[in-house]
Amino acid sequence: MTASRPPAKFYAPLAIGAPTPYREVPVRLERMIHFVPPQNDKLRGRVAEMCKQVDVILGNLEDAIPADQKEAARAGFVKMARENDFGSTGLWSRINCLNSPWGLDDILTIVPAAGTKLDVVMLPKVEGPWDIHYLDQLLAQLEAKHGITKPILIHAILETAEGVKNVDAIAAASPRMHGMSLGPADLAASRGMKTTRVGGGHPSYGVLADAKGDTPRTLFQQDLWHYTVAKMVDACQAYGIKAFYGPFGDFSDPAACEAQFRNAFLMGCVGAWSLHPTQVEIAKAVFSPDAVEVAFAKRILAAMPDGTGAVMIDGKMQDDATWKQAKVIVDLAKLVATKDPARAATYGF
Ligand code: GLV
Ligand code: MG
């Protein structure tokens, strides 16, 4: 078991001259993390336009980038960071994992060249807090050396059996932790799950209704990812960081993508990855609260100004706990309204 830093030192910078870590994850709208292959000149040329559509742009250096294009992807990311003004849109990079031949050079290239614009480093295949501690220390040294004054955050991908086992310790590893995403493809492989899909359900994973004479029996499909998403959300919320569903690989099935994203949203996730432009709109629709829910939540807050007691609204009991539920929804709607004027109007802000 790795010992953690003493409470008094937990928020101290890990290198002399590095910025002081945040005490809380900065409030930002991150409904989708939009993946871009930075070595692709054509797609890179669209980044300025994309910034208006998406909440986060991520330059992907890891899986899906062929080995012979890893260096071009790195260089493309630096160009992309330098050539664009990202405004309120987040700039992230998914680096290669720490035991790969590329991870170290990814960090040593992109942080000095683009560190002042880089909000979050996404670290794949995190197995335990030791991976976070390594990156935490290295980022602090680079921030100090290159005069980076805003802390670069770390987002872990939960995609190995060992990572899931250690999820609480990963969430608690550093004040630099931004959050976590489920990586269903690598996780399926790591666990020996028998699916070739990237996220989503499986037609054979279900519960069979009881036999009743000759009546045909229905198989009710279950969510393969329920356990892991729930475990991830609890770990993240307990440590004040954010949980995300990851990729949905079947671009030809937007309905299934929407269902998977919605399960994650309802369970506490704040966003998902978009790997295709069609998934941006799906993520916006799912991870922005529903206008009818927002209207009802506003009524709960108005009926209980100090958040205590019990009232009935439309025959439904409200108390201190439902007031907190309502506040989650209204706070999110206010955040969405800052970036999404069409939705702001439907929320009445
Ligand atoms: C994402 O990286 C995954 O493995 O699903
Ligand atoms: Mg993966």
mmCIF file of N, CA and C in Angstrom, residues 127-232:
data_model
loop_
_atom_site.group_PDB
_atom_site.id
_atom_site.type_symbol
_atom_site.label_atom_id
_atom_site.label_comp_id
_atom_site.label_asym_id
_atom_site.label_seq_id
_atom_site.Cartn_x
_atom_site.Cartn_y
_atom_site.Cartn_z
ATOM 1 N N GLU A 127 -2.763 2.137 -13.438
ATOM 2 C CA GLU A 127 -2.963 0.915 -12.646
ATOM 3 C C GLU A 127 -3.090 1.217 -11.156
ATOM 4 N N GLY A 128 -2.454 2.307 -10.729
ATOM 5 C CA GLY A 128 -2.495 2.623 -9.302
ATOM 6 C C GLY A 128 -1.973 4.022 -9.072
ATOM 7 N N PRO A 129 -1.982 4.478 -7.795
ATOM 8 C CA PRO A 129 -1.569 5.853 -7.495
ATOM 9 C C PRO A 129 -0.125 6.146 -7.883
ATOM 10 N N TRP A 130 0.703 5.075 -7.970
ATOM 11 C CA TRP A 130 2.111 5.305 -8.336
ATOM 12 C C TRP A 130 2.255 5.933 -9.721
ATOM 13 N N ASP A 131 1.346 5.599 -10.636
ATOM 14 C CA ASP A 131 1.397 6.213 -11.976
ATOM 15 C C ASP A 131 1.116 7.717 -11.884
ATOM 16 N N ILE A 132 0.145 8.064 -11.048
ATOM 17 C CA ILE A 132 -0.218 9.481 -10.882
ATOM 18 C C ILE A 132 0.927 10.232 -10.199
ATOM 19 N N HIS A 133 1.519 9.604 -9.180
ATOM 20 C CA HIS A 133 2.618 10.275 -8.463
ATOM 21 C C HIS A 133 3.772 10.580 -9.409
ATOM 22 N N TYR A 134 4.080 9.649 -10.292
ATOM 23 C CA TYR A 134 5.188 9.864 -11.239
ATOM 24 C C TYR A 134 4.895 11.068 -12.137
ATOM 25 N N LEU A 135 3.707 11.071 -12.730
ATOM 26 C CA LEU A 135 3.367 12.166 -13.658
ATOM 27 C C LEU A 135 3.245 13.488 -12.898
ATOM 28 N N ASP A 136 2.720 13.428 -11.694
ATOM 29 C CA ASP A 136 2.546 14.611 -10.851
ATOM 30 C C ASP A 136 3.903 15.297 -10.627
ATOM 31 N N GLN A 137 4.884 14.482 -10.235
ATOM 32 C CA GLN A 137 6.218 15.029 -9.943
ATOM 33 C C GLN A 137 6.853 15.605 -11.208
ATOM 34 N N LEU A 138 6.745 14.852 -12.289
ATOM 35 C CA LEU A 138 7.364 15.288 -13.549
ATOM 36 C C LEU A 138 6.713 16.586 -14.048
ATOM 37 N N LEU A 139 5.400 16.668 -13.952
ATOM 38 C CA LEU A 139 4.719 17.898 -14.390
ATOM 39 C C LEU A 139 5.157 19.088 -13.538
ATOM 40 N N ALA A 140 5.306 18.861 -12.234
ATOM 41 C CA ALA A 140 5.735 19.964 -11.357
ATOM 42 C C ALA A 140 7.132 20.441 -11.761
ATOM 43 N N GLN A 141 8.027 19.506 -12.045
ATOM 44 C CA GLN A 141 9.384 19.897 -12.451
ATOM 45 C C GLN A 141 9.346 20.691 -13.753
ATOM 46 N N LEU A 142 8.527 20.239 -14.688
ATOM 47 C CA LEU A 142 8.451 20.927 -15.989
ATOM 48 C C LEU A 142 7.771 22.287 -15.856
ATOM 49 N N GLU A 143 6.727 22.351 -15.033
ATOM 50 C CA GLU A 143 6.072 23.656 -14.817
ATOM 51 C C GLU A 143 7.084 24.655 -14.264
ATOM 52 N N ALA A 144 7.871 24.195 -13.277
ATOM 53 C CA ALA A 144 8.860 25.089 -12.662
ATOM 54 C C ALA A 144 9.902 25.511 -13.696
ATOM 55 N N LYS A 145 10.393 24.551 -14.432
ATOM 56 C CA LYS A 145 11.475 24.835 -15.385
ATOM 57 C C LYS A 145 11.024 25.771 -16.505
ATOM 58 N N HIS A 146 9.771 25.637 -16.918
ATOM 59 C CA HIS A 146 9.312 26.396 -18.089
ATOM 60 C C HIS A 146 8.385 27.554 -17.726
ATOM 61 N N GLY A 147 8.344 27.899 -16.453
ATOM 62 C CA GLY A 147 7.576 29.081 -16.036
ATOM 63 C C GLY A 147 6.082 28.959 -16.297
ATOM 64 N N ILE A 148 5.552 27.756 -16.136
ATOM 65 C CA ILE A 148 4.101 27.547 -16.330
ATOM 66 C C ILE A 148 3.410 27.878 -15.004
ATOM 67 N N THR A 149 2.476 28.823 -15.047
ATOM 68 C CA THR A 149 1.930 29.326 -13.783
ATOM 69 C C THR A 149 0.576 28.722 -13.420
ATOM 70 N N LYS A 150 -0.057 28.039 -14.384
ATOM 71 C CA LYS A 150 -1.370 27.430 -14.104
ATOM 72 C C LYS A 150 -1.154 25.915 -14.036
ATOM 73 N N PRO A 151 -1.583 25.257 -12.928
ATOM 74 C CA PRO A 151 -1.313 23.818 -12.814
ATOM 75 C C PRO A 151 -1.973 23.011 -13.943
ATOM 76 N N ILE A 152 -1.203 22.105 -14.500
ATOM 77 C CA ILE A 152 -1.752 21.192 -15.515
ATOM 78 C C ILE A 152 -2.379 20.018 -14.755
ATOM 79 N N LEU A 153 -3.612 19.688 -15.081
ATOM 80 C CA LEU A 153 -4.314 18.633 -14.340
ATOM 81 C C LEU A 153 -4.100 17.266 -14.994
ATOM 82 N N ILE A 154 -4.402 16.222 -14.226
ATOM 83 C CA ILE A 154 -4.269 14.843 -14.727
ATOM 84 C C ILE A 154 -5.643 14.180 -14.744
ATOM 85 N N HIS A 155 -5.956 13.540 -15.878
ATOM 86 C CA HIS A 155 -7.200 12.775 -16.011
ATOM 87 C C HIS A 155 -6.794 11.328 -16.307
ATOM 88 N N ALA A 156 -7.226 10.409 -15.470
ATOM 89 C CA ALA A 156 -6.818 8.999 -15.629
ATOM 90 C C ALA A 156 -7.857 8.241 -16.456
ATOM 91 N N ILE A 157 -7.385 7.328 -17.300
ATOM 92 C CA ILE A 157 -8.347 6.414 -17.929
ATOM 93 C C ILE A 157 -8.373 5.137 -17.099
ATOM 94 N N LEU A 158 -9.604 4.735 -16.747
ATOM 95 C CA LEU A 158 -9.812 3.528 -15.949
ATOM 96 C C LEU A 158 -10.032 2.395 -16.936
ATOM 97 N N GLU A 159 -8.978 1.629 -17.183
ATOM 98 C CA GLU A 159 -9.095 0.663 -18.285
ATOM 99 C C GLU A 159 -8.236 -0.575 -18.084
ATOM 100 N N THR A 160 -7.906 -0.862 -16.824
ATOM 101 C CA THR A 160 -7.282 -2.143 -16.522
ATOM 102 C C THR A 160 -7.954 -2.689 -15.261
ATOM 103 N N ALA A 161 -7.909 -4.021 -15.120
ATOM 104 C CA ALA A 161 -8.514 -4.635 -13.933
ATOM 105 C C ALA A 161 -7.830 -4.100 -12.675
ATOM 106 N N GLU A 162 -6.520 -3.924 -12.749
ATOM 107 C CA GLU A 162 -5.792 -3.430 -11.578
ATOM 108 C C GLU A 162 -6.205 -1.984 -11.261
ATOM 109 N N GLY A 163 -6.397 -1.190 -12.291
ATOM 110 C CA GLY A 163 -6.852 0.190 -12.091
ATOM 111 C C GLY A 163 -8.203 0.218 -11.390
ATOM 112 N N VAL A 164 -9.112 -0.647 -11.817
ATOM 113 C CA VAL A 164 -10.447 -0.665 -11.190
ATOM 114 C C VAL A 164 -10.311 -1.070 -9.712
ATOM 115 N N LYS A 165 -9.442 -2.040 -9.466
ATOM 116 C CA LYS A 165 -9.227 -2.472 -8.069
ATOM 117 C C LYS A 165 -8.703 -1.300 -7.224
ATOM 118 N N ASN A 166 -7.875 -0.435 -7.832
ATOM 119 C CA ASN A 166 -7.230 0.659 -7.080
ATOM 120 C C ASN A 166 -7.898 2.012 -7.310
ATOM 121 N N VAL A 167 -9.129 2.001 -7.770
ATOM 122 C CA VAL A 167 -9.733 3.261 -8.232
ATOM 123 C C VAL A 167 -9.795 4.337 -7.148
ATOM 124 N N ASP A 168 -10.045 3.956 -5.899
ATOM 125 C CA ASP A 168 -10.115 4.962 -4.833
ATOM 126 C C ASP A 168 -8.758 5.634 -4.631
ATOM 127 N N ALA A 169 -7.704 4.821 -4.610
ATOM 128 C CA ALA A 169 -6.364 5.368 -4.382
ATOM 129 C C ALA A 169 -5.932 6.247 -5.559
ATOM 130 N N ILE A 170 -6.372 5.907 -6.761
ATOM 131 C CA ILE A 170 -6.050 6.741 -7.936
ATOM 132 C C ILE A 170 -6.737 8.102 -7.785
ATOM 133 N N ALA A 171 -8.012 8.071 -7.418
ATOM 134 C CA ALA A 171 -8.773 9.329 -7.276
ATOM 135 C C ALA A 171 -8.138 10.221 -6.212
ATOM 136 N N ALA A 172 -7.576 9.593 -5.173
ATOM 137 C CA ALA A 172 -7.046 10.352 -4.028
ATOM 138 C C ALA A 172 -5.575 10.703 -4.183
ATOM 139 N N ALA A 173 -4.943 10.309 -5.300
ATOM 140 C CA ALA A 173 -3.477 10.343 -5.382
ATOM 141 C C ALA A 173 -2.870 11.731 -5.350
ATOM 142 N N SER A 174 -3.581 12.745 -5.855
ATOM 143 C CA SER A 174 -2.950 14.068 -5.976
ATOM 144 C C SER A 174 -4.014 15.146 -6.139
ATOM 145 N N PRO A 175 -3.712 16.379 -5.673
ATOM 146 C CA PRO A 175 -4.645 17.481 -5.937
ATOM 147 C C PRO A 175 -4.648 17.853 -7.420
ATOM 148 N N ARG A 176 -3.759 17.257 -8.182
ATOM 149 C CA ARG A 176 -3.721 17.509 -9.628
ATOM 150 C C ARG A 176 -4.774 16.674 -10.361
ATOM 151 N N MET A 177 -5.437 15.760 -9.657
ATOM 152 C CA MET A 177 -6.425 14.895 -10.327
ATOM 153 C C MET A 177 -7.640 15.704 -10.771
ATOM 154 N N HIS A 178 -7.949 15.626 -12.046
ATOM 155 C CA HIS A 178 -9.134 16.278 -12.606
ATOM 156 C C HIS A 178 -10.326 15.336 -12.570
ATOM 157 N N GLY A 179 -10.077 14.074 -12.966
ATOM 158 C CA GLY A 179 -11.170 13.117 -13.032
ATOM 159 C C GLY A 179 -10.719 11.842 -13.693
ATOM 160 N N MET A 180 -11.707 11.080 -14.157
ATOM 161 C CA MET A 180 -11.438 9.759 -14.739
ATOM 162 C C MET A 180 -12.434 9.451 -15.828
ATOM 163 N N SER A 181 -11.991 8.694 -16.827
ATOM 164 C CA SER A 181 -12.904 8.182 -17.856
ATOM 165 C C SER A 181 -12.851 6.666 -17.866
ATOM 166 N N LEU A 182 -13.984 6.063 -18.143
ATOM 167 C CA LEU A 182 -14.015 4.616 -18.373
ATOM 168 C C LEU A 182 -13.437 4.326 -19.758
ATOM 169 N N GLY A 183 -12.515 3.367 -19.839
ATOM 170 C CA GLY A 183 -11.967 2.924 -21.139
ATOM 171 C C GLY A 183 -12.439 1.507 -21.409
ATOM 172 N N PRO A 184 -13.645 1.351 -21.985
ATOM 173 C CA PRO A 184 -14.234 0.009 -22.051
ATOM 174 C C PRO A 184 -13.497 -0.973 -22.958
ATOM 175 N N ALA A 185 -12.751 -0.477 -23.946
ATOM 176 C CA ALA A 185 -12.084 -1.407 -24.859
ATOM 177 C C ALA A 185 -10.888 -2.057 -24.175
ATOM 178 N N ASP A 186 -9.982 -1.231 -23.659
ATOM 179 C CA ASP A 186 -8.831 -1.808 -22.961
ATOM 180 C C ASP A 186 -9.270 -2.577 -21.722
ATOM 181 N N LEU A 187 -10.293 -2.067 -21.038
ATOM 182 C CA LEU A 187 -10.738 -2.744 -19.817
ATOM 183 C C LEU A 187 -11.295 -4.134 -20.144
ATOM 184 N N ALA A 188 -12.040 -4.222 -21.236
ATOM 185 C CA ALA A 188 -12.581 -5.532 -21.637
ATOM 186 C C ALA A 188 -11.432 -6.507 -21.883
ATOM 187 N N ALA A 189 -10.387 -6.035 -22.577
ATOM 188 C CA ALA A 189 -9.248 -6.912 -22.869
ATOM 189 C C ALA A 189 -8.538 -7.301 -21.577
ATOM 190 N N SER A 190 -8.322 -6.307 -20.709
ATOM 191 C CA SER A 190 -7.574 -6.563 -19.480
ATOM 192 C C SER A 190 -8.297 -7.567 -18.579
ATOM 193 N N ARG A 191 -9.636 -7.481 -18.589
ATOM 194 C CA ARG A 191 -10.412 -8.369 -17.718
ATOM 195 C C ARG A 191 -10.709 -9.729 -18.321
ATOM 196 N N GLY A 192 -10.409 -9.876 -19.612
ATOM 197 C CA GLY A 192 -10.797 -11.118 -20.265
ATOM 198 C C GLY A 192 -12.287 -11.179 -20.547
ATOM 199 N N MET A 193 -12.922 -10.011 -20.723
ATOM 200 C CA MET A 193 -14.345 -9.995 -21.095
ATOM 201 C C MET A 193 -14.463 -10.488 -22.539
ATOM 202 N N LYS A 194 -15.594 -11.084 -22.869
ATOM 203 C CA LYS A 194 -15.720 -11.683 -24.207
ATOM 204 C C LYS A 194 -16.555 -10.783 -25.105
ATOM 205 N N THR A 195 -16.041 -9.580 -25.376
ATOM 206 C CA THR A 195 -16.726 -8.671 -26.289
ATOM 207 C C THR A 195 -15.684 -7.947 -27.129
ATOM 208 N N THR A 196 -16.007 -7.752 -28.404
ATOM 209 C CA THR A 196 -15.094 -6.995 -29.267
ATOM 210 C C THR A 196 -15.597 -5.574 -29.461
ATOM 211 N N ARG A 197 -16.674 -5.202 -28.746
ATOM 212 C CA ARG A 197 -17.251 -3.863 -28.932
ATOM 213 C C ARG A 197 -16.504 -2.817 -28.105
ATOM 214 N N VAL A 198 -16.586 -1.559 -28.547
ATOM 215 C CA VAL A 198 -16.015 -0.453 -27.761
ATOM 216 C C VAL A 198 -17.180 0.215 -27.029
ATOM 217 N N GLY A 199 -17.421 -0.221 -25.800
ATOM 218 C CA GLY A 199 -18.538 0.301 -25.008
ATOM 219 C C GLY A 199 -19.853 -0.280 -25.476
ATOM 220 N N GLY A 200 -20.911 0.127 -24.782
ATOM 221 C CA GLY A 200 -22.240 -0.350 -25.166
ATOM 222 C C GLY A 200 -22.549 -1.717 -24.599
ATOM 223 N N GLY A 201 -23.756 -2.176 -24.917
ATOM 224 C CA GLY A 201 -24.217 -3.448 -24.367
ATOM 225 C C GLY A 201 -23.730 -4.632 -25.180
ATOM 226 N N HIS A 202 -24.210 -5.798 -24.779
ATOM 227 C CA HIS A 202 -23.944 -7.021 -25.540
ATOM 228 C C HIS A 202 -25.232 -7.835 -25.520
ATOM 229 N N PRO A 203 -25.674 -8.329 -26.701
ATOM 230 C CA PRO A 203 -26.983 -8.986 -26.727
ATOM 231 C C PRO A 203 -27.077 -10.229 -25.846
ATOM 232 N N SER A 204 -25.956 -10.836 -25.507
ATOM 233 C CA SER A 204 -26.015 -12.069 -24.711
ATOM 234 C C SER A 204 -25.896 -11.822 -23.223
ATOM 235 N N TYR A 205 -25.657 -10.569 -22.816
ATOM 236 C CA TYR A 205 -25.493 -10.278 -21.389
ATOM 237 C C TYR A 205 -26.840 -9.822 -20.848
ATOM 238 N N GLY A 206 -27.564 -10.756 -20.255
ATOM 239 C CA GLY A 206 -28.906 -10.402 -19.826
ATOM 240 C C GLY A 206 -29.436 -11.348 -18.780
ATOM 241 N N VAL A 207 -30.676 -11.089 -18.395
ATOM 242 C CA VAL A 207 -31.372 -11.934 -17.419
ATOM 243 C C VAL A 207 -32.591 -12.516 -18.124
ATOM 244 N N LEU A 208 -32.762 -13.825 -18.031
ATOM 245 C CA LEU A 208 -33.870 -14.496 -18.702
ATOM 246 C C LEU A 208 -35.088 -14.522 -17.778
ATOM 247 N N ALA A 209 -36.234 -14.084 -18.310
ATOM 248 C CA ALA A 209 -37.466 -14.116 -17.509
ATOM 249 C C ALA A 209 -37.765 -15.568 -17.099
ATOM 250 N N ASP A 210 -38.474 -15.720 -15.982
ATOM 251 C CA ASP A 210 -38.815 -17.069 -15.505
ATOM 252 C C ASP A 210 -39.640 -17.829 -16.542
ATOM 253 N N ALA A 211 -39.534 -19.155 -16.522
ATOM 254 C CA ALA A 211 -40.347 -19.982 -17.425
ATOM 255 C C ALA A 211 -41.791 -19.980 -16.931
ATOM 256 N N LYS A 212 -42.743 -19.806 -17.902
ATOM 257 C CA LYS A 212 -44.168 -19.882 -17.544
ATOM 258 C C LYS A 212 -44.833 -20.722 -18.605
ATOM 259 N N GLY A 213 -44.889 -22.027 -18.387
ATOM 260 C CA GLY A 213 -45.468 -22.924 -19.384
ATOM 261 C C GLY A 213 -44.729 -22.781 -20.704
ATOM 262 N N ASP A 214 -45.529 -22.614 -21.776
ATOM 263 C CA ASP A 214 -44.920 -22.524 -23.104
ATOM 264 C C ASP A 214 -44.671 -21.080 -23.537
ATOM 265 N N THR A 215 -44.987 -20.095 -22.667
ATOM 266 C CA THR A 215 -44.819 -18.686 -23.062
ATOM 267 C C THR A 215 -43.356 -18.436 -23.421
ATOM 268 N N PRO A 216 -43.111 -17.776 -24.564
ATOM 269 C CA PRO A 216 -41.711 -17.479 -24.910
ATOM 270 C C PRO A 216 -41.069 -16.624 -23.820
ATOM 271 N N ARG A 217 -39.845 -16.913 -23.493
ATOM 272 C CA ARG A 217 -39.170 -16.204 -22.397
ATOM 273 C C ARG A 217 -38.335 -15.042 -22.953
ATOM 274 N N THR A 218 -38.446 -13.895 -22.314
ATOM 275 C CA THR A 218 -37.716 -12.714 -22.792
ATOM 276 C C THR A 218 -36.365 -12.615 -22.093
ATOM 277 N N LEU A 219 -35.330 -12.271 -22.866
ATOM 278 C CA LEU A 219 -34.018 -11.985 -22.280
ATOM 279 C C LEU A 219 -33.916 -10.470 -22.127
ATOM 280 N N PHE A 220 -33.789 -10.004 -20.911
ATOM 281 C CA PHE A 220 -33.657 -8.560 -20.668
ATOM 282 C C PHE A 220 -32.175 -8.207 -20.653
ATOM 283 N N GLN A 221 -31.778 -7.437 -21.663
ATOM 284 C CA GLN A 221 -30.359 -7.098 -21.766
ATOM 285 C C GLN A 221 -29.942 -6.201 -20.597
ATOM 286 N N GLN A 222 -28.760 -6.446 -20.056
ATOM 287 C CA GLN A 222 -28.242 -5.657 -18.921
ATOM 288 C C GLN A 222 -27.057 -4.817 -19.385
ATOM 289 N N ASP A 223 -26.686 -3.839 -18.556
ATOM 290 C CA ASP A 223 -25.578 -2.957 -18.909
ATOM 291 C C ASP A 223 -24.266 -3.552 -18.388
ATOM 292 N N LEU A 224 -23.399 -3.948 -19.331
ATOM 293 C CA LEU A 224 -22.109 -4.551 -18.980
ATOM 294 C C LEU A 224 -21.238 -3.630 -18.122
ATOM 295 N N TRP A 225 -21.489 -2.309 -18.210
ATOM 296 C CA TRP A 225 -20.568 -1.338 -17.604
ATOM 297 C C TRP A 225 -21.088 -0.751 -16.302
ATOM 298 N N HIS A 226 -22.260 -1.242 -15.893
ATOM 299 C CA HIS A 226 -22.925 -0.663 -14.720
ATOM 300 C C HIS A 226 -22.010 -0.661 -13.478
ATOM 301 N N TYR A 227 -21.445 -1.813 -13.196
ATOM 302 C CA TYR A 227 -20.619 -1.955 -11.985
ATOM 303 C C TYR A 227 -19.429 -0.993 -12.016
ATOM 304 N N THR A 228 -18.737 -0.945 -13.159
ATOM 305 C CA THR A 228 -17.519 -0.135 -13.203
ATOM 306 C C THR A 228 -17.843 1.353 -13.153
ATOM 307 N N VAL A 229 -18.888 1.761 -13.890
ATOM 308 C CA VAL A 229 -19.240 3.187 -13.878
ATOM 309 C C VAL A 229 -19.628 3.600 -12.457
ATOM 310 N N ALA A 230 -20.422 2.754 -11.791
ATOM 311 C CA ALA A 230 -20.852 3.092 -10.429
ATOM 312 C C ALA A 230 -19.641 3.207 -9.503
ATOM 313 N N LYS A 231 -18.724 2.268 -9.630
ATOM 314 C CA LYS A 231 -17.535 2.273 -8.767
ATOM 315 C C LYS A 231 -16.684 3.523 -9.035
ATOM 316 N N MET A 232 -16.565 3.869 -10.310
ATOM 317 C CA MET A 232 -15.779 5.048 -10.706
ATOM 318 C C MET A 232 -16.438 6.332 -10.181
#
